[in-house]
mmCIF file with all atom_site columns, C-alpha atoms in Angstrom:
data_model
loop_
_atom_site.group_PDB
_atom_site.id
_atom_site.type_symbol
_atom_site.label_atom_id
_atom_site.label_alt_id
_atom_site.label_comp_id
_atom_site.label_asym_id
_atom_site.label_entity_id
_atom_site.label_seq_id
_atom_site.pdbx_PDB_ins_code
_atom_site.Cartn_x
_atom_site.Cartn_y
_atom_site.Cartn_z
_atom_site.occupancy
_atom_site.B_iso_or_equiv
_atom_site.pdbx_formal_charge
_atom_site.auth_seq_id
_atom_site.auth_comp_id
_atom_site.auth_asym_id
_atom_site.auth_atom_id
_atom_site.pdbx_PDB_model_num
ATOM 1   C CA . MET A 1 1   ? 0.126   -13.498 1.295   1.00 0.00 ? 4   MET A CA 1
ATOM 2   C CA . LYS A 1 2   ? 3.117   -11.495 2.512   1.00 0.00 ? 5   LYS A CA 1
ATOM 3   C CA . ALA A 1 3   ? 4.616   -8.037  2.295   1.00 0.00 ? 6   ALA A CA 1
ATOM 4   C CA . ILE A 1 4   ? 7.560   -7.419  -0.020  1.00 0.00 ? 7   ILE A CA 1
ATOM 5   C CA . TRP A 1 5   ? 10.936  -8.222  1.627   1.00 0.00 ? 8   TRP A CA 1
ATOM 6   C CA . SER A 1 6   ? 9.175   -9.868  4.573   1.00 0.00 ? 9   SER A CA 1
ATOM 7   C CA . LYS A 1 7   ? 9.563   -13.546 5.402   1.00 0.00 ? 10  LYS A CA 1
ATOM 8   C CA . ARG A 1 8   ? 6.419   -13.478 7.534   1.00 0.00 ? 11  ARG A CA 1
ATOM 9   C CA . ARG A 1 9   ? 3.365   -15.151 5.996   1.00 0.00 ? 12  ARG A CA 1
ATOM 10  C CA . LEU A 1 10  ? 0.421   -13.013 7.011   1.00 0.00 ? 13  LEU A CA 1
ATOM 11  C CA . ILE A 1 11  ? -2.081  -15.847 6.950   1.00 0.00 ? 14  ILE A CA 1
ATOM 12  C CA . ASN A 1 12  ? -0.535  -17.876 9.749   1.00 0.00 ? 15  ASN A CA 1
ATOM 13  C CA . ASN A 1 13  ? -2.573  -18.671 12.837  1.00 0.00 ? 16  ASN A CA 1
ATOM 14  C CA . GLU A 1 14  ? 0.569   -19.504 14.809  1.00 0.00 ? 17  GLU A CA 1
ATOM 15  C CA . ASP A 1 15  ? 2.224   -16.115 14.241  1.00 0.00 ? 18  ASP A CA 1
ATOM 16  C CA . GLU A 1 16  ? 0.872   -13.632 16.792  1.00 0.00 ? 19  GLU A CA 1
ATOM 17  C CA . LEU A 1 17  ? 2.095   -10.539 14.928  1.00 0.00 ? 20  LEU A CA 1
ATOM 18  C CA . ALA A 1 18  ? 0.604   -11.748 11.636  1.00 0.00 ? 21  ALA A CA 1
ATOM 19  C CA . LYS A 1 19  ? -2.698  -12.486 13.403  1.00 0.00 ? 22  LYS A CA 1
ATOM 20  C CA . GLU A 1 20  ? -2.703  -9.048  14.995  1.00 0.00 ? 23  GLU A CA 1
ATOM 21  C CA . PHE A 1 21  ? -2.064  -7.346  11.626  1.00 0.00 ? 24  PHE A CA 1
ATOM 22  C CA . MET A 1 22  ? -4.762  -9.367  9.858   1.00 0.00 ? 25  MET A CA 1
ATOM 23  C CA . GLU A 1 23  ? -7.187  -8.563  12.691  1.00 0.00 ? 26  GLU A CA 1
ATOM 24  C CA . CYS A 1 24  ? -6.683  -4.849  11.924  1.00 0.00 ? 27  CYS A CA 1
ATOM 25  C CA . ILE A 1 25  ? -7.652  -5.213  8.258   1.00 0.00 ? 28  ILE A CA 1
ATOM 26  C CA . LYS A 1 26  ? -10.057 -8.175  8.387   1.00 0.00 ? 29  LYS A CA 1
ATOM 27  C CA . ASP A 1 27  ? -13.145 -6.093  7.607   1.00 0.00 ? 30  ASP A CA 1
ATOM 28  C CA . ILE A 1 28  ? -11.655 -4.622  4.410   1.00 0.00 ? 31  ILE A CA 1
ATOM 29  C CA . ILE A 1 29  ? -9.145  -7.099  2.954   1.00 0.00 ? 32  ILE A CA 1
ATOM 30  C CA . HIS A 1 30  ? -11.817 -9.383  1.474   1.00 0.00 ? 33  HIS A CA 1
ATOM 31  C CA . LEU A 1 31  ? -14.056 -6.684  -0.026  1.00 0.00 ? 34  LEU A CA 1
ATOM 32  C CA . ASP A 1 32  ? -14.584 -6.990  -3.781  1.00 0.00 ? 35  ASP A CA 1
ATOM 33  C CA . GLU A 1 33  ? -13.232 -3.469  -4.319  1.00 0.00 ? 36  GLU A CA 1
ATOM 34  C CA . MET A 1 34  ? -10.006 -4.412  -2.540  1.00 0.00 ? 37  MET A CA 1
ATOM 35  C CA . LYS A 1 35  ? -9.650  -7.600  -4.574  1.00 0.00 ? 38  LYS A CA 1
ATOM 36  C CA . GLU A 1 36  ? -10.136 -5.548  -7.736  1.00 0.00 ? 39  GLU A CA 1
ATOM 37  C CA . LEU A 1 37  ? -6.948  -3.609  -6.891  1.00 0.00 ? 40  LEU A CA 1
ATOM 38  C CA . ASP A 1 38  ? -5.057  -6.755  -7.872  1.00 0.00 ? 41  ASP A CA 1
ATOM 39  C CA . ASN A 1 39  ? -5.985  -5.955  -11.506 1.00 0.00 ? 42  ASN A CA 1
ATOM 40  C CA . PHE A 1 40  ? -4.094  -2.643  -11.533 1.00 0.00 ? 43  PHE A CA 1
ATOM 41  C CA . VAL A 1 41  ? -0.330  -2.181  -11.769 1.00 0.00 ? 44  VAL A CA 1
ATOM 42  C CA . GLN A 1 42  ? 1.073   0.245   -9.212  1.00 0.00 ? 45  GLN A CA 1
ATOM 43  C CA . HIS A 1 43  ? 4.879   0.210   -9.528  1.00 0.00 ? 46  HIS A CA 1
ATOM 44  C CA . CYS A 1 44  ? 6.522   -1.883  -12.268 1.00 0.00 ? 47  CYS A CA 1
ATOM 45  C CA . ASN A 1 45  ? 4.896   -5.315  -11.873 1.00 0.00 ? 48  ASN A CA 1
ATOM 46  C CA . THR A 1 46  ? 3.574   -4.788  -8.347  1.00 0.00 ? 49  THR A CA 1
ATOM 47  C CA . SER A 1 47  ? -0.220  -4.767  -8.179  1.00 0.00 ? 50  SER A CA 1
ATOM 48  C CA . ARG A 1 48  ? -2.000  -1.979  -6.350  1.00 0.00 ? 51  ARG A CA 1
ATOM 49  C CA . LEU A 1 49  ? -3.327  -4.568  -3.873  1.00 0.00 ? 52  LEU A CA 1
ATOM 50  C CA . GLN A 1 50  ? 0.196   -5.832  -3.127  1.00 0.00 ? 53  GLN A CA 1
ATOM 51  C CA . HIS A 1 51  ? 1.455   -2.248  -2.794  1.00 0.00 ? 54  HIS A CA 1
ATOM 52  C CA . SER A 1 52  ? -1.377  -1.442  -0.368  1.00 0.00 ? 55  SER A CA 1
ATOM 53  C CA . LEU A 1 53  ? -0.602  -4.560  1.661   1.00 0.00 ? 56  LEU A CA 1
ATOM 54  C CA . ASN A 1 54  ? 3.092   -3.588  1.775   1.00 0.00 ? 57  ASN A CA 1
ATOM 55  C CA . VAL A 1 55  ? 2.260   -0.068  2.971   1.00 0.00 ? 58  VAL A CA 1
ATOM 56  C CA . ALA A 1 56  ? -0.280  -1.324  5.513   1.00 0.00 ? 59  ALA A CA 1
ATOM 57  C CA . TYR A 1 57  ? 2.055   -3.949  6.978   1.00 0.00 ? 60  TYR A CA 1
ATOM 58  C CA . TYR A 1 58  ? 5.159   -1.787  7.341   1.00 0.00 ? 61  TYR A CA 1
ATOM 59  C CA . SER A 1 59  ? 3.109   1.159   8.658   1.00 0.00 ? 62  SER A CA 1
ATOM 60  C CA . PHE A 1 60  ? 1.535   -1.231  11.192  1.00 0.00 ? 63  PHE A CA 1
ATOM 61  C CA . LEU A 1 61  ? 4.985   -2.384  12.358  1.00 0.00 ? 64  LEU A CA 1
ATOM 62  C CA . TRP A 1 62  ? 6.372   1.133   12.658  1.00 0.00 ? 65  TRP A CA 1
ATOM 63  C CA . ALA A 1 63  ? 3.335   2.492   14.530  1.00 0.00 ? 66  ALA A CA 1
ATOM 64  C CA . LYS A 1 64  ? 3.176   -0.532  16.841  1.00 0.00 ? 67  LYS A CA 1
ATOM 65  C CA . LYS A 1 65  ? 6.844   -0.178  17.763  1.00 0.00 ? 68  LYS A CA 1
ATOM 66  C CA . ARG A 1 66  ? 6.255   3.464   18.668  1.00 0.00 ? 69  ARG A CA 1
ATOM 67  C CA . GLY A 1 67  ? 3.075   2.889   20.684  1.00 0.00 ? 70  GLY A CA 1
ATOM 68  C CA . LEU A 1 68  ? 0.856   4.658   18.141  1.00 0.00 ? 71  LEU A CA 1
ATOM 69  C CA . ASP A 1 69  ? -2.519  3.703   16.669  1.00 0.00 ? 72  ASP A CA 1
ATOM 70  C CA . TYR A 1 70  ? -1.299  0.784   14.561  1.00 0.00 ? 73  TYR A CA 1
ATOM 71  C CA . LYS A 1 71  ? -4.807  -0.418  13.724  1.00 0.00 ? 74  LYS A CA 1
ATOM 72  C CA . SER A 1 72  ? -5.778  2.892   12.111  1.00 0.00 ? 75  SER A CA 1
ATOM 73  C CA . VAL A 1 73  ? -2.558  3.175   10.129  1.00 0.00 ? 76  VAL A CA 1
ATOM 74  C CA . ALA A 1 74  ? -2.845  -0.439  8.912   1.00 0.00 ? 77  ALA A CA 1
ATOM 75  C CA . ARG A 1 75  ? -6.411  0.185   7.710   1.00 0.00 ? 78  ARG A CA 1
ATOM 76  C CA . ALA A 1 76  ? -5.416  3.488   6.083   1.00 0.00 ? 79  ALA A CA 1
ATOM 77  C CA . GLY A 1 77  ? -2.511  1.714   4.395   1.00 0.00 ? 80  GLY A CA 1
ATOM 78  C CA . MET A 1 78  ? -4.887  -0.778  2.811   1.00 0.00 ? 81  MET A CA 1
ATOM 79  C CA . LEU A 1 79  ? -7.189  2.018   1.636   1.00 0.00 ? 82  LEU A CA 1
ATOM 80  C CA . HIS A 1 80  ? -4.745  4.784   0.661   1.00 0.00 ? 83  HIS A CA 1
ATOM 81  C CA . ASP A 1 81  ? -4.706  3.901   -3.062  1.00 0.00 ? 84  ASP A CA 1
ATOM 82  C CA . LEU A 1 82  ? -8.315  2.734   -3.387  1.00 0.00 ? 85  LEU A CA 1
ATOM 83  C CA . TYR A 1 83  ? -9.088  4.072   -6.842  1.00 0.00 ? 86  TYR A CA 1
ATOM 84  C CA . LEU A 1 84  ? -10.274 1.691   -9.528  1.00 0.00 ? 87  LEU A CA 1
ATOM 85  C CA . TYR A 1 85  ? -8.782  3.094   -12.711 1.00 0.00 ? 88  TYR A CA 1
ATOM 86  C CA . ASP A 1 86  ? -5.428  3.065   -14.486 1.00 0.00 ? 89  ASP A CA 1
ATOM 87  C CA . TRP A 1 87  ? -4.024  6.518   -13.781 1.00 0.00 ? 90  TRP A CA 1
ATOM 88  C CA . ARG A 1 88  ? -1.804  6.238   -16.855 1.00 0.00 ? 91  ARG A CA 1
ATOM 89  C CA . LYS A 1 89  ? -4.887  6.063   -19.107 1.00 0.00 ? 92  LYS A CA 1
ATOM 90  C CA . VAL A 1 90  ? -7.567  8.154   -17.365 1.00 0.00 ? 93  VAL A CA 1
ATOM 91  C CA . GLU A 1 91  ? -7.434  11.945  -17.395 1.00 0.00 ? 94  GLU A CA 1
ATOM 92  C CA . THR A 1 92  ? -8.610  13.858  -14.337 1.00 0.00 ? 95  THR A CA 1
ATOM 93  C CA . ASP A 1 93  ? -8.997  17.567  -13.525 1.00 0.00 ? 96  ASP A CA 1
ATOM 94  C CA . GLN A 1 94  ? -5.808  17.470  -11.462 1.00 0.00 ? 97  GLN A CA 1
ATOM 95  C CA . HIS A 1 95  ? -2.520  15.627  -11.731 1.00 0.00 ? 98  HIS A CA 1
ATOM 96  C CA . HIS A 1 96  ? -2.775  12.074  -10.414 1.00 0.00 ? 99  HIS A CA 1
ATOM 97  C CA . ALA A 1 97  ? -0.595  12.862  -7.370  1.00 0.00 ? 100 ALA A CA 1
ATOM 98  C CA . PHE A 1 98  ? -3.151  15.435  -6.192  1.00 0.00 ? 101 PHE A CA 1
ATOM 99  C CA . HIS A 1 99  ? -6.334  13.695  -7.359  1.00 0.00 ? 102 HIS A CA 1
ATOM 100 C CA . HIS A 1 100 ? -6.025  10.080  -6.242  1.00 0.00 ? 103 HIS A CA 1
ATOM 101 C CA . PRO A 1 101 ? -5.805  10.619  -2.444  1.00 0.00 ? 104 PRO A CA 1
ATOM 102 C CA . LYS A 1 102 ? -9.184  12.388  -2.518  1.00 0.00 ? 105 LYS A CA 1
ATOM 103 C CA . GLU A 1 103 ? -10.614 9.668   -4.768  1.00 0.00 ? 106 GLU A CA 1
ATOM 104 C CA . ALA A 1 104 ? -9.269  6.966   -2.433  1.00 0.00 ? 107 ALA A CA 1
ATOM 105 C CA . LEU A 1 105 ? -10.799 8.678   0.603   1.00 0.00 ? 108 LEU A CA 1
ATOM 106 C CA . LYS A 1 106 ? -14.173 9.016   -1.130  1.00 0.00 ? 109 LYS A CA 1
ATOM 107 C CA . ASN A 1 107 ? -14.121 5.333   -2.140  1.00 0.00 ? 110 ASN A CA 1
ATOM 108 C CA . ALA A 1 108 ? -12.986 4.187   1.314   1.00 0.00 ? 111 ALA A CA 1
ATOM 109 C CA . GLN A 1 109 ? -15.792 6.129   3.003   1.00 0.00 ? 112 GLN A CA 1
ATOM 110 C CA . MET A 1 110 ? -18.322 4.338   0.803   1.00 0.00 ? 113 MET A CA 1
ATOM 111 C CA . LEU A 1 111 ? -16.992 0.956   1.976   1.00 0.00 ? 114 LEU A CA 1
ATOM 112 C CA . THR A 1 112 ? -16.372 1.411   5.680   1.00 0.00 ? 115 THR A CA 1
ATOM 113 C CA . GLU A 1 113 ? -16.526 3.877   8.525   1.00 0.00 ? 116 GLU A CA 1
ATOM 114 C CA . LEU A 1 114 ? -13.238 5.721   9.023   1.00 0.00 ? 117 LEU A CA 1
ATOM 115 C CA . ASN A 1 115 ? -11.861 7.521   12.049  1.00 0.00 ? 118 ASN A CA 1
ATOM 116 C CA . ASP A 1 116 ? -10.037 10.864  11.846  1.00 0.00 ? 119 ASP A CA 1
ATOM 117 C CA . ILE A 1 117 ? -6.571  9.298   11.724  1.00 0.00 ? 120 ILE A CA 1
ATOM 118 C CA . GLU A 1 118 ? -7.554  7.007   8.846   1.00 0.00 ? 121 GLU A CA 1
ATOM 119 C CA . LYS A 1 119 ? -9.109  9.876   6.875   1.00 0.00 ? 122 LYS A CA 1
ATOM 120 C CA . ASP A 1 120 ? -6.108  12.136  7.421   1.00 0.00 ? 123 ASP A CA 1
ATOM 121 C CA . ALA A 1 121 ? -3.590  9.422   6.545   1.00 0.00 ? 124 ALA A CA 1
ATOM 122 C CA . ILE A 1 122 ? -5.399  8.544   3.302   1.00 0.00 ? 125 ILE A CA 1
ATOM 123 C CA . VAL A 1 123 ? -5.930  12.090  2.042   1.00 0.00 ? 126 VAL A CA 1
ATOM 124 C CA . ASN A 1 124 ? -2.401  13.242  3.001   1.00 0.00 ? 127 ASN A CA 1
ATOM 125 C CA . HIS A 1 125 ? -0.370  10.181  2.023   1.00 0.00 ? 128 HIS A CA 1
ATOM 126 C CA . MET A 1 126 ? 1.219   12.091  -0.880  1.00 0.00 ? 129 MET A CA 1
ATOM 127 C CA . TRP A 1 127 ? 2.607   14.746  1.478   1.00 0.00 ? 130 TRP A CA 1
ATOM 128 C CA . PRO A 1 128 ? 4.413   17.064  0.762   1.00 0.00 ? 131 PRO A CA 1
ATOM 129 C CA . LEU A 1 129 ? 2.382   17.153  -2.469  1.00 0.00 ? 132 LEU A CA 1
ATOM 130 C CA . SER A 1 130 ? -0.934  17.065  -0.586  1.00 0.00 ? 133 SER A CA 1
ATOM 131 C CA . GLU A 1 131 ? -3.003  20.208  -0.117  1.00 0.00 ? 134 GLU A CA 1
ATOM 132 C CA . SER A 1 132 ? -2.492  20.089  3.654   1.00 0.00 ? 135 SER A CA 1
ATOM 133 C CA . CYS A 1 133 ? 0.028   18.703  6.122   1.00 0.00 ? 136 CYS A CA 1
ATOM 134 C CA . PRO A 1 134 ? -0.770  15.493  7.961   1.00 0.00 ? 137 PRO A CA 1
ATOM 135 C CA . LYS A 1 135 ? -2.239  16.098  11.426  1.00 0.00 ? 138 LYS A CA 1
ATOM 136 C CA . TYR A 1 136 ? -1.201  12.841  13.079  1.00 0.00 ? 139 TYR A CA 1
ATOM 137 C CA . LYS A 1 137 ? 2.039   10.922  13.558  1.00 0.00 ? 140 LYS A CA 1
ATOM 138 C CA . GLU A 1 138 ? 0.332   7.915   11.986  1.00 0.00 ? 141 GLU A CA 1
ATOM 139 C CA . SER A 1 139 ? -0.332  9.959   8.833   1.00 0.00 ? 142 SER A CA 1
ATOM 140 C CA . TYR A 1 140 ? 3.343   10.865  8.542   1.00 0.00 ? 143 TYR A CA 1
ATOM 141 C CA . ILE A 1 141 ? 4.289   7.218   9.011   1.00 0.00 ? 144 ILE A CA 1
ATOM 142 C CA . LEU A 1 142 ? 1.952   6.139   6.219   1.00 0.00 ? 145 LEU A CA 1
ATOM 143 C CA . SER A 1 143 ? 3.321   8.846   3.915   1.00 0.00 ? 146 SER A CA 1
ATOM 144 C CA . TRP A 1 144 ? 6.932   7.816   4.541   1.00 0.00 ? 147 TRP A CA 1
ATOM 145 C CA . VAL A 1 145 ? 6.222   4.097   4.293   1.00 0.00 ? 148 VAL A CA 1
ATOM 146 C CA . ASP A 1 146 ? 4.319   4.625   1.025   1.00 0.00 ? 149 ASP A CA 1
ATOM 147 C CA . LYS A 1 147 ? 7.413   6.244   -0.493  1.00 0.00 ? 150 LYS A CA 1
ATOM 148 C CA . TYR A 1 148 ? 9.699   3.548   0.927   1.00 0.00 ? 151 TYR A CA 1
ATOM 149 C CA . CYS A 1 149 ? 7.503   0.774   -0.502  1.00 0.00 ? 152 CYS A CA 1
ATOM 150 C CA . ALA A 1 150 ? 7.315   2.453   -3.917  1.00 0.00 ? 153 ALA A CA 1
ATOM 151 C CA . VAL A 1 151 ? 11.121  2.524   -4.102  1.00 0.00 ? 154 VAL A CA 1
ATOM 152 C CA . ALA A 1 152 ? 11.408  -1.033  -2.749  1.00 0.00 ? 155 ALA A CA 1
ATOM 153 C CA . GLU A 1 153 ? 8.914   -2.342  -5.311  1.00 0.00 ? 156 GLU A CA 1
ATOM 154 C CA . VAL A 1 154 ? 10.852  -0.747  -8.176  1.00 0.00 ? 157 VAL A CA 1
ATOM 155 C CA . ILE A 1 155 ? 14.171  -2.078  -6.835  1.00 0.00 ? 158 ILE A CA 1
ATOM 156 C CA . VAL A 1 156 ? 12.792  -5.620  -6.518  1.00 0.00 ? 159 VAL A CA 1
ATOM 157 C CA . GLN A 1 157 ? 11.511  -5.537  -10.101 1.00 0.00 ? 160 GLN A CA 1
ATOM 158 C CA . GLY A 1 158 ? 14.842  -4.124  -11.316 1.00 0.00 ? 161 GLY A CA 1
ATOM 159 C CA . TYR A 1 159 ? 16.732  -6.830  -9.444  1.00 0.00 ? 162 TYR A CA 1
ATOM 160 C CA . LYS A 1 160 ? 14.552  -9.518  -11.035 1.00 0.00 ? 163 LYS A CA 1
ATOM 161 C CA . ALA A 1 161 ? 15.139  -8.038  -14.504 1.00 0.00 ? 164 ALA A CA 1
ATOM 162 C CA . VAL A 1 162 ? 18.922  -7.952  -13.993 1.00 0.00 ? 165 VAL A CA 1
ATOM 163 C CA . ALA A 1 163 ? 18.917  -11.528 -12.669 1.00 0.00 ? 166 ALA A CA 1
ATOM 164 C CA . ARG A 1 164 ? 16.900  -12.652 -15.690 1.00 0.00 ? 167 ARG A CA 1
ATOM 165 C CA . LEU A 1 165 ? 19.327  -10.917 -18.085 1.00 0.00 ? 168 LEU A CA 1
ATOM 166 C CA . LYS A 1 166 ? 22.291  -12.604 -16.380 1.00 0.00 ? 169 LYS A CA 1
ATOM 167 C CA . MET A 1 167 ? 20.643  -16.008 -16.650 1.00 0.00 ? 170 MET A CA 1
ATOM 168 C CA . PHE A 1 168 ? 19.789  -15.335 -20.308 1.00 0.00 ? 171 PHE A CA 1
ATOM 169 C CA . SER A 1 169 ? 23.360  -14.247 -21.123 1.00 0.00 ? 172 SER A CA 1
ATOM 170 C CA . LYS A 1 170 ? 24.729  -17.430 -19.517 1.00 0.00 ? 173 LYS A CA 1
ATOM 171 C CA . GLY A 1 171 ? 22.311  -19.589 -21.493 1.00 0.00 ? 174 GLY A CA 1
ATOM 172 C CA . VAL A 1 172 ? 20.478  -20.782 -18.388 1.00 0.00 ? 175 VAL A CA 1
ATOM 173 C CA . ILE A 1 173 ? 17.174  -19.556 -19.820 1.00 0.00 ? 176 ILE A CA 1
ATOM 174 C CA . SER A 1 174 ? 15.934  -18.634 -23.278 1.00 0.00 ? 177 SER A CA 1
ATOM 175 C CA . GLU A 1 175 ? 13.519  -15.901 -24.249 1.00 0.00 ? 178 GLU A CA 1
#
């Protein structure tokens, strides 16, 4: 298990930073609802679970470096897209961008107790599209990292597709 573009294996008892990150999310990472996120595509071929892990890890790093509440932002990163439906197929009262943060917060609150930073970061992670501005620095970090990871996940998939096309055109692989 690792975050996209990271060389650090997160399940590594000899890596202090990996242990510290996993300690932040240990009570939620193994929940059945979290595992179910692996069955939903988020961006290109990236699962929603992988996307959430990416957002949690990079938010953790950024908050830790700045002396902020890295545990809360890591937990919120894991929970920010906790909705168990394919948004491309299910219609809701509001556009997905406005609906899913509230759905994720509701689902997260059913699974675990959340502090104010975690709640705010989850419900406002789509800022500036959210109904309110984030109240905490950690919430802004999560919002920015979510956007960064979405772009990174699309770029990685695009890079893989281009590499595959090049190999196909050179006869290295067949369809």
